[in-house]
Structures are given as C-alpha cells and as structure tokens.
PDB file of C-alpha atoms in Angstrom:
ATOM      1  CA  GLY A1040       8.387  16.951 -27.070  1.00 90.00           C
ATOM      2  CA  ALA A1041       8.797  15.025 -30.330  1.00 94.00           C
ATOM      3  CA  TRP A1042       8.567  11.666 -28.581  1.00 95.00           C
ATOM      4  CA  TYR A1043       5.553  12.784 -26.522  1.00 94.00           C
ATOM      5  CA  ALA A1044       3.741  13.631 -29.743  1.00 94.00           C
ATOM      6  CA  GLY A1045       4.579  10.282 -31.343  1.00 94.00           C
ATOM      7  CA  ALA A1046       7.562  11.299 -33.500  1.00 94.00           C
ATOM      8  CA  ARG A1047      11.165  10.237 -33.084  1.00 93.00           C
ATOM      9  CA  GLY A1048      13.802  12.764 -32.149  1.00 93.00           C
ATOM     10  CA  MET A1049      17.491  12.962 -31.229  1.00 96.00           C
ATOM     11  CA  VAL A1050      19.440  15.749 -29.579  1.00 95.00           C
ATOM     12  CA  THR A1051      23.126  16.104 -30.409  1.00 96.00           C
ATOM     13  CA  THR A1052      25.401  18.024 -28.072  1.00 95.00           C
ATOM     14  CA  SER A1053      28.777  18.089 -26.345  1.00 94.00           C
ATOM     15  CA  GLY A1054      29.777  17.998 -22.700  1.00 91.00           C
ATOM     16  CA  GLY A1055      29.053  21.636 -21.862  1.00 91.00           C
ATOM     17  CA  GLY A1056      25.719  21.686 -23.676  1.00 93.00           C
ATOM     18  CA  PHE A1057      24.640  18.450 -22.055  1.00 95.00           C
ATOM     19  CA  ALA A1058      25.624  19.775 -18.627  1.00 95.00           C
ATOM     20  CA  LEU A1059      23.349  22.787 -19.111  1.00 93.00           C
ATOM     21  CA  MET A1060      20.332  20.669 -20.030  1.00 92.00           C
ATOM     22  CA  VAL A1061      20.886  17.497 -18.029  1.00 95.00           C
ATOM     23  CA  GLU A1062      17.643  18.014 -16.109  1.00 94.00           C
ATOM     24  CA  GLY A1063      15.876  16.937 -19.302  1.00 94.00           C
ATOM     25  CA  LEU A1064      17.435  13.507 -18.871  1.00 96.00           C
ATOM     26  CA  SER A1065      15.780  12.985 -15.497  1.00 97.00           C
ATOM     27  CA  LEU A1066      12.522  14.390 -16.863  1.00 97.00           C
ATOM     28  CA  ALA A1067      12.534  11.768 -19.616  1.00 97.00           C
ATOM     29  CA  ALA A1068      13.233   9.095 -17.011  1.00 97.00           C
ATOM     30  CA  MET A1069      10.340  10.172 -14.790  1.00 98.00           C
ATOM     31  CA  ILE A1070       7.753  10.506 -17.540  1.00 97.00           C
ATOM     32  CA  GLU A1071       9.165   7.352 -19.180  1.00 98.00           C
ATOM     33  CA  SER A1072       9.672   9.038 -22.493  1.00 97.00           C
ATOM     34  CA  PRO A1073      12.060   7.611 -25.075  1.00 97.00           C
ATOM     35  CA  LEU A1074      15.100   9.854 -25.576  1.00 97.00           C
ATOM     36  CA  VAL A1075      18.195   9.540 -27.777  1.00 98.00           C
ATOM     37  CA  ILE A1076      21.193  11.718 -26.947  1.00 98.00           C
ATOM     38  CA  HIS A1077      24.285  11.960 -29.123  1.00 98.00           C
ATOM     39  CA  LEU A1078      27.067  13.223 -26.873  1.00 97.00           C
ATOM     40  CA  GLY A1079      30.194  14.338 -28.727  1.00 96.00           C
ATOM     41  CA  GLN A1080      32.895  14.207 -26.066  1.00 96.00           C
ATOM     42  CA  ARG A1081      35.557  16.890 -25.929  1.00 94.00           C
ATOM     43  CA  PRO A1082      38.252  17.701 -23.372  1.00 97.00           C
ATOM     44  CA  GLY A1083      36.853  19.446 -20.301  1.00 95.00           C
ATOM     45  CA  PRO A1084      36.131  20.628 -17.719  1.00 95.00           C
ATOM     46  CA  ALA A1085      34.250  23.794 -18.740  1.00 93.00           C
ATOM     47  CA  THR A1086      35.224  24.873 -22.259  1.00 93.00           C
ATOM     48  CA  GLY A1087      38.461  22.897 -21.994  1.00 95.00           C
ATOM     49  CA  LEU A1088      39.826  22.207 -25.449  1.00 95.00           C
ATOM     50  CA  PRO A1089      36.667  22.772 -27.490  1.00 93.00           C
ATOM     51  CA  THR A1090      38.156  21.719 -30.837  1.00 93.00           C
ATOM     52  CA  ARG A1091      40.054  18.640 -29.621  1.00 96.00           C
ATOM     53  CA  THR A1092      39.195  15.051 -28.749  1.00 97.00           C
ATOM     54  CA  GLU A1093      38.889  12.955 -25.595  1.00 98.00           C
ATOM     55  CA  GLN A1094      36.914  10.072 -24.106  1.00 98.00           C
ATOM     56  CA  GLY A1095      36.202  12.072 -20.986  1.00 97.00           C
ATOM     57  CA  ASP A1096      32.411  11.994 -20.592  1.00 98.00           C
ATOM     58  CA  LEU A1097      31.702   8.296 -20.060  1.00 98.00           C
ATOM     59  CA  LEU A1098      31.117   8.565 -16.323  1.00 98.00           C
ATOM     60  CA  PHE A1099      29.187  11.800 -16.863  1.00 97.00           C
ATOM     61  CA  ALA A1100      26.760   9.993 -19.172  1.00 98.00           C
ATOM     62  CA  LEU A1101      26.570   7.040 -16.788  1.00 98.00           C
ATOM     63  CA  PHE A1102      25.760   9.029 -13.642  1.00 97.00           C
ATOM     64  CA  ALA A1103      24.089  12.159 -15.061  1.00 97.00           C
ATOM     65  CA  GLY A1104      20.614  12.978 -13.807  1.00 96.00           C
ATOM     66  CA  HIS A1105      19.123  12.948 -10.343  1.00 95.00           C
ATOM     67  CA  GLY A1106      17.395   9.843  -9.111  1.00 95.00           C
ATOM     68  CA  GLU A1107      17.700   6.216 -10.127  1.00 97.00           C
ATOM     69  CA  PHE A1108      16.600   5.031 -13.550  1.00 98.00           C
ATOM     70  CA  PRO A1109      17.763   2.772 -16.384  1.00 97.00           C
ATOM     71  CA  ARG A1110      19.706   3.927 -19.432  1.00 98.00           C
ATOM     72  CA  ILE A1111      21.813   2.497 -22.263  1.00 98.00           C
ATOM     73  CA  ILE A1112      25.160   3.851 -23.506  1.00 98.00           C
ATOM     74  CA  PHE A1113      26.668   3.030 -26.902  1.00 98.00           C
ATOM     75  CA  ALA A1114      30.142   4.066 -28.062  1.00 98.00           C
ATOM     76  CA  PRO A1115      30.710   3.339 -31.764  1.00 98.00           C
ATOM     77  CA  GLY A1116      34.207   2.333 -32.792  1.00 97.00           C
ATOM     78  CA  THR A1117      33.702   2.596 -36.553  1.00 96.00           C
ATOM     79  CA  ILE A1118      31.559   4.525 -39.011  1.00 95.00           C
ATOM     80  CA  GLU A1119      29.537   1.334 -39.515  1.00 94.00           C
ATOM     81  CA  ASP A1120      29.007   1.104 -35.768  1.00 96.00           C
ATOM     82  CA  ALA A1121      27.798   4.706 -35.702  1.00 96.00           C
ATOM     83  CA  PHE A1122      25.144   3.965 -38.323  1.00 94.00           C
ATOM     84  CA  TYR A1123      23.833   0.688 -36.947  1.00 95.00           C
ATOM     85  CA  LEU A1124      24.076   1.648 -33.271  1.00 97.00           C
ATOM     86  CA  THR A1125      22.101   4.827 -33.907  1.00 96.00           C
ATOM     87  CA  TYR A1126      19.333   2.768 -35.459  1.00 95.00           C
ATOM     88  CA  ARG A1127      19.492   0.437 -32.464  1.00 96.00           C
ATOM     89  CA  ALA A1128      19.447   3.388 -30.045  1.00 97.00           C
ATOM     90  CA  PHE A1129      16.168   4.647 -31.477  1.00 96.00           C
ATOM     91  CA  ASP A1130      14.615   1.189 -31.418  1.00 96.00           C
ATOM     92  CA  LEU A1131      15.602   0.454 -27.809  1.00 97.00           C
ATOM     93  CA  ALA A1132      14.602   3.909 -26.566  1.00 97.00           C
ATOM     94  CA  ASP A1133      11.213   3.433 -28.212  1.00 97.00           C
ATOM     95  CA  SER A1134      10.756  -0.128 -26.944  1.00 96.00           C
ATOM     96  CA  TYR A1135      11.680   0.486 -23.301  1.00 98.00           C
ATOM     97  CA  GLN A1136      10.804   4.185 -22.950  1.00 98.00           C
ATOM     98  CA  ILE A1137      14.262   5.091 -21.630  1.00 98.00           C
ATOM     99  CA  PRO A1138      17.166   7.447 -22.437  1.00 98.00           C
ATOM    100  CA  VAL A1139      19.838   6.026 -24.752  1.00 98.00           C
ATOM    101  CA  PHE A1140      23.243   7.670 -25.264  1.00 98.00           C
ATOM    102  CA  ILE A1141      25.522   7.518 -28.285  1.00 98.00           C
ATOM    103  CA  LEU A1142      29.025   8.582 -27.227  1.00 98.00           C
ATOM    104  CA  THR A1143      31.401   9.830 -29.901  1.00 98.00           C
ATOM    105  CA  ASP A1144      34.306  12.286 -29.982  1.00 97.00           C
ATOM    106  CA  GLN A1145      35.991  14.606 -32.445  1.00 95.00           C
ATOM    107  CA  TYR A1146      38.290  11.854 -33.689  1.00 96.00           C
ATOM    108  CA  ILE A1147      35.546   9.565 -34.976  1.00 95.00           C
ATOM    109  CA  ILE A1148      33.319  12.443 -36.104  1.00 93.00           C
ATOM    110  CA  ASP A1149      36.151  13.893 -38.223  1.00 92.00           C
ATOM    111  CA  SER A1150      37.185  10.498 -39.616  1.00 91.00           C
ATOM    112  CA  PHE A1151      36.333   9.564 -43.173  1.00 89.00           C
ATOM    113  CA  TYR A1152      37.115   6.435 -45.171  1.00 87.00           C
ATOM    114  CA  ASN A1153      35.506   4.107 -47.662  1.00 89.00           C
ATOM    115  CA  ASN A1154      32.654   2.016 -46.307  1.00 88.00           C
ATOM    116  CA  ARG A1155      30.661  -0.879 -47.560  1.00 88.00           C
ATOM    117  CA  LYS A1156      27.148   0.113 -48.497  1.00 89.00           C
ATOM    118  CA  PHE A1157      24.966   0.155 -45.393  1.00 89.00           C
ATOM    119  CA  ASP A1158      22.315  -2.539 -45.345  1.00 86.00           C
ATOM    120  CA  ILE A1159      18.982  -0.809 -44.831  1.00 84.00           C
ATOM    121  CA  HIS A1160      16.669  -3.393 -46.378  1.00 83.00           C
ATOM    122  CA  ASP A1161      15.598  -4.944 -43.077  1.00 80.00           C
ATOM    123  CA  ARG A1162      15.740  -1.692 -41.107  1.00 79.00           C
ATOM    124  CA  LYS A1163      12.096  -1.032 -40.376  1.00 83.00           C
ATOM    125  CA  VAL A1164      10.893   1.747 -38.091  1.00 84.00           C
ATOM    126  CA  GLU A1165       8.363   0.323 -35.668  1.00 84.00           C
ATOM    127  CA  ASN A1166       6.430   2.736 -33.496  1.00 86.00           C
ATOM    128  CA  HIS A1167       5.776   1.382 -30.038  1.00 92.00           C
ATOM    129  CA  PHE A1168       2.851   3.579 -29.027  1.00 94.00           C
ATOM    130  CA  VAL A1169      -0.730   2.331 -28.785  1.00 96.00           C
ATOM    131  CA  GLU A1170      -4.192   3.622 -29.572  1.00 96.00           C
ATOM    132  CA  THR A1171      -5.594   4.468 -26.168  1.00 97.00           C
ATOM    133  CA  LYS A1172      -8.873   3.217 -24.689  1.00 96.00           C
ATOM    134  CA  ALA A1173     -11.257   5.330 -22.625  1.00 95.00           C
ATOM    135  CA  LEU A1174      -9.839   4.173 -19.262  1.00 95.00           C
ATOM    136  CA  TYR A1175      -6.205   4.323 -20.386  1.00 97.00           C
ATOM    137  CA  GLN A1176      -3.511   4.450 -17.688  1.00 97.00           C
ATOM    138  CA  ARG A1177      -0.171   5.831 -18.875  1.00 97.00           C
ATOM    139  CA  TYR A1178       1.791   4.088 -16.120  1.00 98.00           C
ATOM    140  CA  ALA A1179      -0.133   0.847 -15.808  1.00 97.00           C
ATOM    141  CA  LEU A1180       1.819  -1.785 -13.926  1.00 97.00           C
ATOM    142  CA  THR A1181       3.258  -4.596 -16.037  1.00 96.00           C
ATOM    143  CA  GLU A1182       5.554  -7.501 -15.315  1.00 95.00           C
ATOM    144  CA  SER A1183       8.292  -6.002 -17.491  1.00 96.00           C
ATOM    145  CA  GLY A1184       7.915  -2.470 -16.149  1.00 97.00           C
ATOM    146  CA  VAL A1185       7.095  -1.175 -19.643  1.00 98.00           C
ATOM    147  CA  SER A1186       3.618   0.398 -19.776  1.00 98.00           C
ATOM    148  CA  PRO A1187       1.680   0.836 -23.037  1.00 97.00           C
ATOM    149  CA  ARG A1188       2.651   4.304 -24.313  1.00 97.00           C
ATOM    150  CA  GLY A1189      -0.159   6.453 -25.615  1.00 97.00           C
ATOM    151  CA  ILE A1190       0.186   9.761 -27.435  1.00 95.00           C
ATOM    152  CA  PRO A1191      -2.228  12.711 -27.284  1.00 95.00           C
ATOM    153  CA  GLY A1192      -5.064  12.579 -29.772  1.00 94.00           C
ATOM    154  CA  TYR A1193      -4.588   8.954 -30.781  1.00 96.00           C
ATOM    155  CA  GLY A1194      -7.464   7.036 -29.225  1.00 96.00           C
ATOM    156  CA  ASP A1195     -10.078   7.825 -26.611  1.00 97.00           C
ATOM    157  CA  GLY A1196      -7.850   7.883 -23.532  1.00 96.00           C
ATOM    158  CA  LEU A1197      -6.332  10.848 -21.714  1.00 96.00           C
ATOM    159  CA  VAL A1198      -2.519  10.837 -21.783  1.00 96.00           C
ATOM    160  CA  VAL A1199      -1.220  12.353 -18.538  1.00 95.00           C
ATOM    161  CA  VAL A1200       2.491  12.744 -17.835  1.00 94.00           C
ATOM    162  CA  ASP A1201       4.050  14.557 -14.909  1.00 92.00           C
ATOM    163  CA  SER A1202       7.575  15.329 -13.759  1.00 95.00           C
ATOM    164  CA  ASP A1203       6.550  14.697 -10.152  1.00 97.00           C
ATOM    165  CA  GLU A1204       6.123  11.167  -8.880  1.00 98.00           C
ATOM    166  CA  HIS A1205       2.740   9.954 -10.079  1.00 97.00           C
ATOM    167  CA  ASP A1206       0.209   7.171  -9.864  1.00 97.00           C
ATOM    168  CA  HIS A1207      -0.811   4.742 -12.602  1.00 96.00           C
ATOM    169  CA  GLU A1208      -2.820   7.406 -14.439  1.00 96.00           C
ATOM    170  CA  GLY A1209      -0.048  10.017 -14.294  1.00 96.00           C
ATOM    171  CA  HIS A1210      -1.435  12.202 -11.519  1.00 97.00           C
ATOM    172  CA  ILE A1211       0.873  13.655  -8.853  1.00 97.00           C
ATOM    173  CA  THR A1212       1.141  11.686  -5.641  1.00 97.00           C
ATOM    174  CA  GLU A1213       3.235  11.540  -2.484  1.00 97.00           C
ATOM    175  CA  ASP A1214       1.817   8.199  -1.432  1.00 98.00           C
ATOM    176  CA  GLN A1215       4.847   6.294  -0.160  1.00 98.00           C
ATOM    177  CA  ASP A1216       3.675   2.897  -1.320  1.00 98.00           C
ATOM    178  CA  ILE A1217       2.976   4.179  -4.824  1.00 98.00           C
ATOM    179  CA  ARG A1218       6.400   5.837  -4.842  1.00 98.00           C
ATOM    180  CA  ILE A1219       8.099   2.520  -4.125  1.00 98.00           C
ATOM    181  CA  THR A1220       5.948   0.760  -6.699  1.00 98.00           C
ATOM    182  CA  MET A1221       6.819   3.250  -9.430  1.00 98.00           C
ATOM    183  CA  VAL A1222      10.562   3.242  -8.712  1.00 98.00           C
ATOM    184  CA  ASN A1223      10.568  -0.544  -8.839  1.00 98.00           C
ATOM    185  CA  LYS A1224       8.504  -0.469 -12.025  1.00 98.00           C
ATOM    186  CA  ARG A1225      11.042   1.731 -13.800  1.00 98.00           C
ATOM    187  CA  LEU A1226      14.020  -0.256 -12.559  1.00 97.00           C
ATOM    188  CA  ARG A1227      12.489  -3.572 -13.656  1.00 97.00           C
ATOM    189  CA  LYS A1228      13.233  -2.583 -17.231  1.00 97.00           C
ATOM    190  CA  MET A1229      16.917  -3.230 -16.538  1.00 96.00           C
ATOM    191  CA  GLU A1230      16.308  -6.985 -16.658  1.00 94.00           C
ATOM    192  CA  LEU A1231      15.125  -6.752 -20.267  1.00 95.00           C
ATOM    193  CA  ILE A1232      17.732  -4.152 -21.217  1.00 97.00           C
ATOM    194  CA  GLN A1233      20.478  -6.432 -19.904  1.00 95.00           C
ATOM    195  CA  LYS A1234      19.282  -9.206 -22.209  1.00 95.00           C
ATOM    196  CA  GLU A1235      19.569  -6.817 -25.165  1.00 96.00           C
ATOM    197  CA  ALA A1236      23.196  -5.888 -24.353  1.00 98.00           C
ATOM    198  CA  LEU A1237      25.766  -6.367 -27.123  1.00 98.00           C
ATOM    199  CA  GLU A1238      28.807  -8.567 -26.595  1.00 97.00           C
ATOM    200  CA  PRO A1239      32.186  -6.868 -26.961  1.00 98.00           C
ATOM    201  CA  ASP A1240      34.129  -7.599 -30.150  1.00 98.00           C
ATOM    202  CA  PHE A1241      37.029  -9.994 -29.628  1.00 98.00           C
ATOM    203  CA  VAL A1242      39.793  -9.729 -32.223  1.00 97.00           C
ATOM    204  CA  GLY A1243      42.640 -12.237 -32.263  1.00 95.00           C
ATOM    205  CA  ASN A1244      43.562 -15.533 -30.636  1.00 94.00           C
ATOM    206  CA  ARG A1245      41.151 -16.603 -27.893  1.00 92.00           C
ATOM    207  CA  ASP A1246      44.031 -18.422 -26.161  1.00 93.00           C
ATOM    208  CA  CYS A1247      46.048 -15.228 -25.815  1.00 95.00           C
ATOM    209  CA  GLU A1248      48.132 -14.289 -22.802  1.00 96.00           C
ATOM    210  CA  THR A1249      47.635 -10.509 -23.055  1.00 97.00           C
ATOM    211  CA  LEU A1250      44.294  -8.803 -23.689  1.00 98.00           C
ATOM    212  CA  ILE A1251      44.129  -5.181 -24.850  1.00 98.00           C
ATOM    213  CA  VAL A1252      40.813  -3.630 -23.758  1.00 98.00           C
ATOM    214  CA  CYS A1253      39.363  -0.545 -25.448  1.00 98.00           C
ATOM    215  CA  TRP A1254      36.072   1.153 -26.228  1.00 98.00           C
ATOM    216  CA  GLY A1255      34.575   3.648 -28.617  1.00 98.00           C
ATOM    217  CA  SER A1256      36.707   5.481 -31.143  1.00 98.00           C
ATOM    218  CA  THR A1257      40.012   3.722 -30.333  1.00 98.00           C
ATOM    219  CA  TYR A1258      38.966   0.589 -32.257  1.00 98.00           C
ATOM    220  CA  HIS A1259      41.028   1.036 -35.424  1.00 97.00           C
ATOM    221  CA  VAL A1260      44.174   2.424 -33.829  1.00 97.00           C
ATOM    222  CA  VAL A1261      44.312  -0.347 -31.204  1.00 98.00           C
ATOM    223  CA  ARG A1262      43.730  -3.031 -33.812  1.00 97.00           C
ATOM    224  CA  GLU A1263      46.444  -1.691 -36.111  1.00 97.00           C
ATOM    225  CA  ALA A1264      48.891  -1.233 -33.231  1.00 98.00           C
ATOM    226  CA  ILE A1265      48.392  -4.869 -32.201  1.00 97.00           C
ATOM    227  CA  ASP A1266      48.913  -5.969 -35.816  1.00 96.00           C
ATOM    228  CA  ARG A1267      52.253  -4.155 -35.812  1.00 96.00           C
ATOM    229  CA  LEU A1268      53.386  -6.148 -32.799  1.00 95.00           C
ATOM    230  CA  ARG A1269      52.990  -9.385 -34.796  1.00 94.00           C
ATOM    231  CA  ARG A1270      52.329 -11.466 -31.702  1.00 94.00           C
ATOM    232  CA  ASP A1271      49.849 -14.338 -31.549  1.00 93.00           C
ATOM    233  CA  ASP A1272      49.637 -14.041 -27.766  1.00 95.00           C
ATOM    234  CA  VAL A1273      48.090 -10.526 -27.838  1.00 97.00           C
ATOM    235  CA  SER A1274      44.401  -9.977 -28.616  1.00 98.00           C
ATOM    236  CA  MET A1275      41.909  -7.135 -28.440  1.00 98.00           C
ATOM    237  CA  LEU A1276      38.534  -6.713 -26.721  1.00 98.00           C
ATOM    238  CA  HIS A1277      36.521  -3.729 -27.925  1.00 98.00           C
ATOM    239  CA  PHE A1278      33.301  -2.487 -26.309  1.00 98.00           C
ATOM    240  CA  LYS A1279      30.787  -0.607 -28.452  1.00 98.00           C
ATOM    241  CA  GLN A1280      28.152  -0.916 -25.748  1.00 98.00           C
ATOM    242  CA  VAL A1281      29.604   0.341 -22.496  1.00 98.00           C
ATOM    243  CA  TYR A1282      26.455   0.182 -20.359  1.00 98.00           C
ATOM    244  CA  PRO A1283      24.914  -2.081 -19.375  1.00 98.00           C
ATOM    245  CA  LEU A1284      27.696  -4.571 -20.001  1.00 98.00           C
ATOM    246  CA  HIS A1285      26.932  -7.933 -21.532  1.00 97.00           C
ATOM    247  CA  PRO A1286      26.526 -10.619 -18.821  1.00 96.00           C
ATOM    248  CA  LYS A1287      29.299 -12.714 -20.422  1.00 96.00           C
ATOM    249  CA  THR A1288      31.888  -9.933 -20.122  1.00 97.00           C
ATOM    250  CA  PRO A1289      33.877 -11.620 -17.302  1.00 97.00           C
ATOM    251  CA  GLU A1290      34.279 -14.759 -19.430  1.00 97.00           C
ATOM    252  CA  PHE A1291      36.536 -12.903 -21.860  1.00 97.00           C
ATOM    253  CA  PHE A1292      39.060 -12.351 -19.064  1.00 97.00           C
ATOM    254  CA  GLU A1293      39.273 -15.977 -17.966  1.00 95.00           C
ATOM    255  CA  GLY A1294      42.772 -17.380 -18.376  1.00 94.00           C
ATOM    256  CA  ILE A1295      44.282 -14.010 -19.289  1.00 95.00           C
ATOM    257  CA  GLU A1296      47.691 -13.362 -17.730  1.00 95.00           C
ATOM    258  CA  LYS A1297      47.695  -9.614 -18.340  1.00 96.00           C
ATOM    259  CA  ALA A1298      45.019  -7.098 -19.316  1.00 98.00           C
ATOM    260  CA  ILE A1299      45.868  -3.587 -20.527  1.00 98.00           C
ATOM    261  CA  ILE A1300      43.233  -0.916 -21.075  1.00 98.00           C
ATOM    262  CA  VAL A1301      43.668   1.894 -23.616  1.00 98.00           C
ATOM    263  CA  GLU A1302      41.678   5.112 -23.121  1.00 98.00           C
ATOM    264  CA  ASN A1303      41.684   8.738 -24.246  1.00 98.00           C
ATOM    265  CA  ASN A1304      41.176  10.099 -20.706  1.00 98.00           C
ATOM    266  CA  ALA A1305      43.171  10.651 -17.534  1.00 98.00           C
ATOM    267  CA  GLN A1306      41.459   8.322 -15.044  1.00 97.00           C
ATOM    268  CA  SER A1307      40.641   5.169 -17.015  1.00 98.00           C
ATOM    269  CA  GLN A1308      36.904   5.823 -16.866  1.00 98.00           C
ATOM    270  CA  PHE A1309      35.939   2.579 -18.589  1.00 98.00           C
ATOM    271  CA  GLY A1310      38.319   0.707 -16.322  1.00 98.00           C
ATOM    272  CA  ARG A1311      36.421   2.125 -13.360  1.00 98.00           C
ATOM    273  CA  LEU A1312      33.117   1.104 -14.922  1.00 98.00           C
ATOM    274  CA  LEU A1313      34.389  -2.457 -15.423  1.00 98.00           C
ATOM    275  CA  LYS A1314      35.513  -2.627 -11.812  1.00 98.00           C
ATOM    276  CA  LEU A1315      32.180  -1.309 -10.541  1.00 97.00           C
ATOM    277  CA  PHE A1316      29.912  -3.639 -12.494  1.00 97.00           C
ATOM    278  CA  THR A1317      32.018  -6.783 -13.006  1.00 97.00           C
ATOM    279  CA  ASP A1318      34.731  -6.564 -10.318  1.00 97.00           C
ATOM    280  CA  ILE A1319      37.333  -6.854 -13.096  1.00 97.00           C
ATOM    281  CA  ASN A1320      40.273  -4.730 -11.971  1.00 97.00           C
ATOM    282  CA  ILE A1321      42.643  -3.747 -14.787  1.00 97.00           C
ATOM    283  CA  THR A1322      45.763  -2.260 -13.229  1.00 94.00           C
ATOM    284  CA  GLU A1323      47.744  -1.740 -16.438  1.00 97.00           C
ATOM    285  CA  ASN A1324      46.617   1.144 -18.622  1.00 97.00           C
ATOM    286  CA  ILE A1325      47.750   3.425 -21.428  1.00 98.00           C
ATOM    287  CA  LEU A1326      46.067   6.814 -21.153  1.00 98.00           C
ATOM    288  CA  LYS A1327      46.260   9.914 -23.322  1.00 98.00           C
ATOM    289  CA  TYR A1328      44.524  13.194 -22.527  1.00 98.00           C
ATOM    290  CA  ASN A1329      46.350  16.038 -24.263  1.00 98.00           C
ATOM    291  CA  GLY A1330      43.481  16.605 -26.677  1.00 97.00           C
ATOM    292  CA  LEU A1331      44.861  14.411 -29.451  1.00 97.00           C
ATOM    293  CA  PRO A1332      43.965  10.844 -30.448  1.00 97.00           C
ATOM    294  CA  PHE A1333      46.464   8.005 -30.233  1.00 97.00           C
ATOM    295  CA  SER A1334      48.739   7.451 -33.192  1.00 97.00           C
ATOM    296  CA  VAL A1335      49.415   3.872 -34.249  1.00 97.00           C
ATOM    297  CA  GLU A1336      53.157   4.316 -33.765  1.00 97.00           C
ATOM    298  CA  GLU A1337      52.987   5.674 -30.224  1.00 97.00           C
ATOM    299  CA  LEU A1338      50.450   3.078 -29.141  1.00 98.00           C
ATOM    300  CA  ALA A1339      52.399   0.170 -30.627  1.00 97.00           C
ATOM    301  CA  TYR A1340      55.508   1.427 -28.804  1.00 97.00           C
ATOM    302  CA  ALA A1341      53.645   1.819 -25.496  1.00 97.00           C
ATOM    303  CA  LEU A1342      52.055  -1.635 -25.793  1.00 97.00           C
ATOM    304  CA  ASP A1343      55.395  -3.262 -26.600  1.00 96.00           C
ATOM    305  CA  LYS A1344      56.912  -1.753 -23.431  1.00 95.00           C
ATOM    306  CA  LYS A1345      53.961  -2.929 -21.299  1.00 95.00           C
ATOM    307  CA  ILE A1346      53.985  -6.491 -22.672  1.00 93.00           C
ATOM    308  CA  ARG A1347      57.696  -7.211 -22.406  1.00 82.00           C
TER     309      ARG A1347
END
C-alpha cells in the first residue's frame, strides 16, 4: 500500500510470519510493485526454536510465492553490510518494481560492536515514479520490461493495478497472447538485475588450494577461524548477495583443489543454490543447526580436520 501511494515501505518478519502472508509477495510481483522484506531467520519448522538462530529460510525466500517472477536476495554479513544493503534493497526494488529480500538471523541482529561512521553523504533517495499523462498505461511494454510507474493522483492518467493477469492498461484479461507477453515482460527484468549483482567478497590468497565458502551472518566467525589456522593456502569467499549470483561466481572456483561450505542449517541450502544456478557442486560442508551460531574455536577445529 505504501509503495502504491508513492512512499517507501519495508516489512520485517520471521519465517512463520512470512509464511502466513506470503501471498503478498506474489501480489507485488503481479502488480509490479516494489517491495522490501526483511526476513529474520529462526529455526523452524513451525515455531521451532523461536529465540534461537539459523540460516534456514534461504530456499524459502528463493522459491516463495506462486508463479514465476524476478526477485533479489541479500544476506548481510556485517553491521555495515546491513546498513548499505538495506539502502541498496530499497533502490533496486524501486528501480525494477520487484520484491527484494534482506535475510538476517538472531545472531547478526543481536550482535553489537564498534563501527566506522556510516557514509550517508552520497545516499540520495530517488523516487522512480512518473507524472502520468492522460493515456497512461501502467504496464506499457518496454525493452527492459520495466514500465513507467505512476501513482494515484499524480498526473492526469488513471493508475490501474490488478492481481489477475492484465493487459497494458491494467485491466483483467485471459487473452493467451497477452498472458505470454506479460510473463515475458516481467522476466526480462532479470537481465538488468543480473548486471546489478554484487560480487562475493574474497578474503585471502587468490592462489589458495582450499576455499571456505559462506554467506550471511557467518562472515566474521569464518574469517577469524581461518586466521587461527595460519595457513596461506586457505582463503574465504563470502556471499552477501545470494540471488541472483554474480556472473563471475564460477571464476572464483577455478584452480581450487578443495571447497568447503559453512552454513547454519541442516541441508546446505546455499550449496544447493550454487549447484542449481552455477553447477558448482561443493561436497564438503560444515553444518550446524542446533539453534546456536558457530563459535570460532569449534569452526577452526572442524576446518582443520577437513583440510588435513
């Protein structure tokens, strides 16, 4: 509702709350409304461990909603990431009229430490809606798939949105050709979204033999555990954007003898995502899903056993 009226809005929730309202995600996709969702992951299913931590909702965020439509998923690894990625989430949602997720968990939300002052001097809020003309079409076809977004009362045009499939003006239709056209229109945005994807952060020697892969809130603990190993042949690859992946992602695995993925879930959800979208198959993993985050000591010990 906020986005439809021209304001910016974010909903913050956890797995159970998101599950109850996930139909709103598909609604935003169909009406091509910007949407920012902060999803604080916690151990499920159902109520699970409501006051504990886990990286268990990645695939839920990736595949939630009925139908096919583009989305972006961020997973901040630091407090700085959380600040700057949230700004980026709003900007990309506004630009491409799509849902954008910010995945956190109890561990990062409850963390506190000294930070450098956030740089907000060049952080300008740019609204991406237009003043409508008399013959305005909300879903006008464009090469990019992004139609000019009007808001009610701003201009002379009529802003029509509908949760059913619709024509260029927003009116309900079951015309099969228009249906195909509109699906393709929405999916075309993925080409631009892919170009906006963030590269993963590589920490360590680029000529390493072993690569430790992680995402989201495990950034600091993985980095410190690797430092404790004191090995020049072990490096870290951290993903703060988990979907869509940067096109250069496979290049980071070239020449690597062994890759190990570290995740706070039971089924290596990010490992599955990597396999699905890049065909990178990481067979070695360190997983924890008892509701607690990794400690540096336990992770350093587990990594040392895997690398030997």
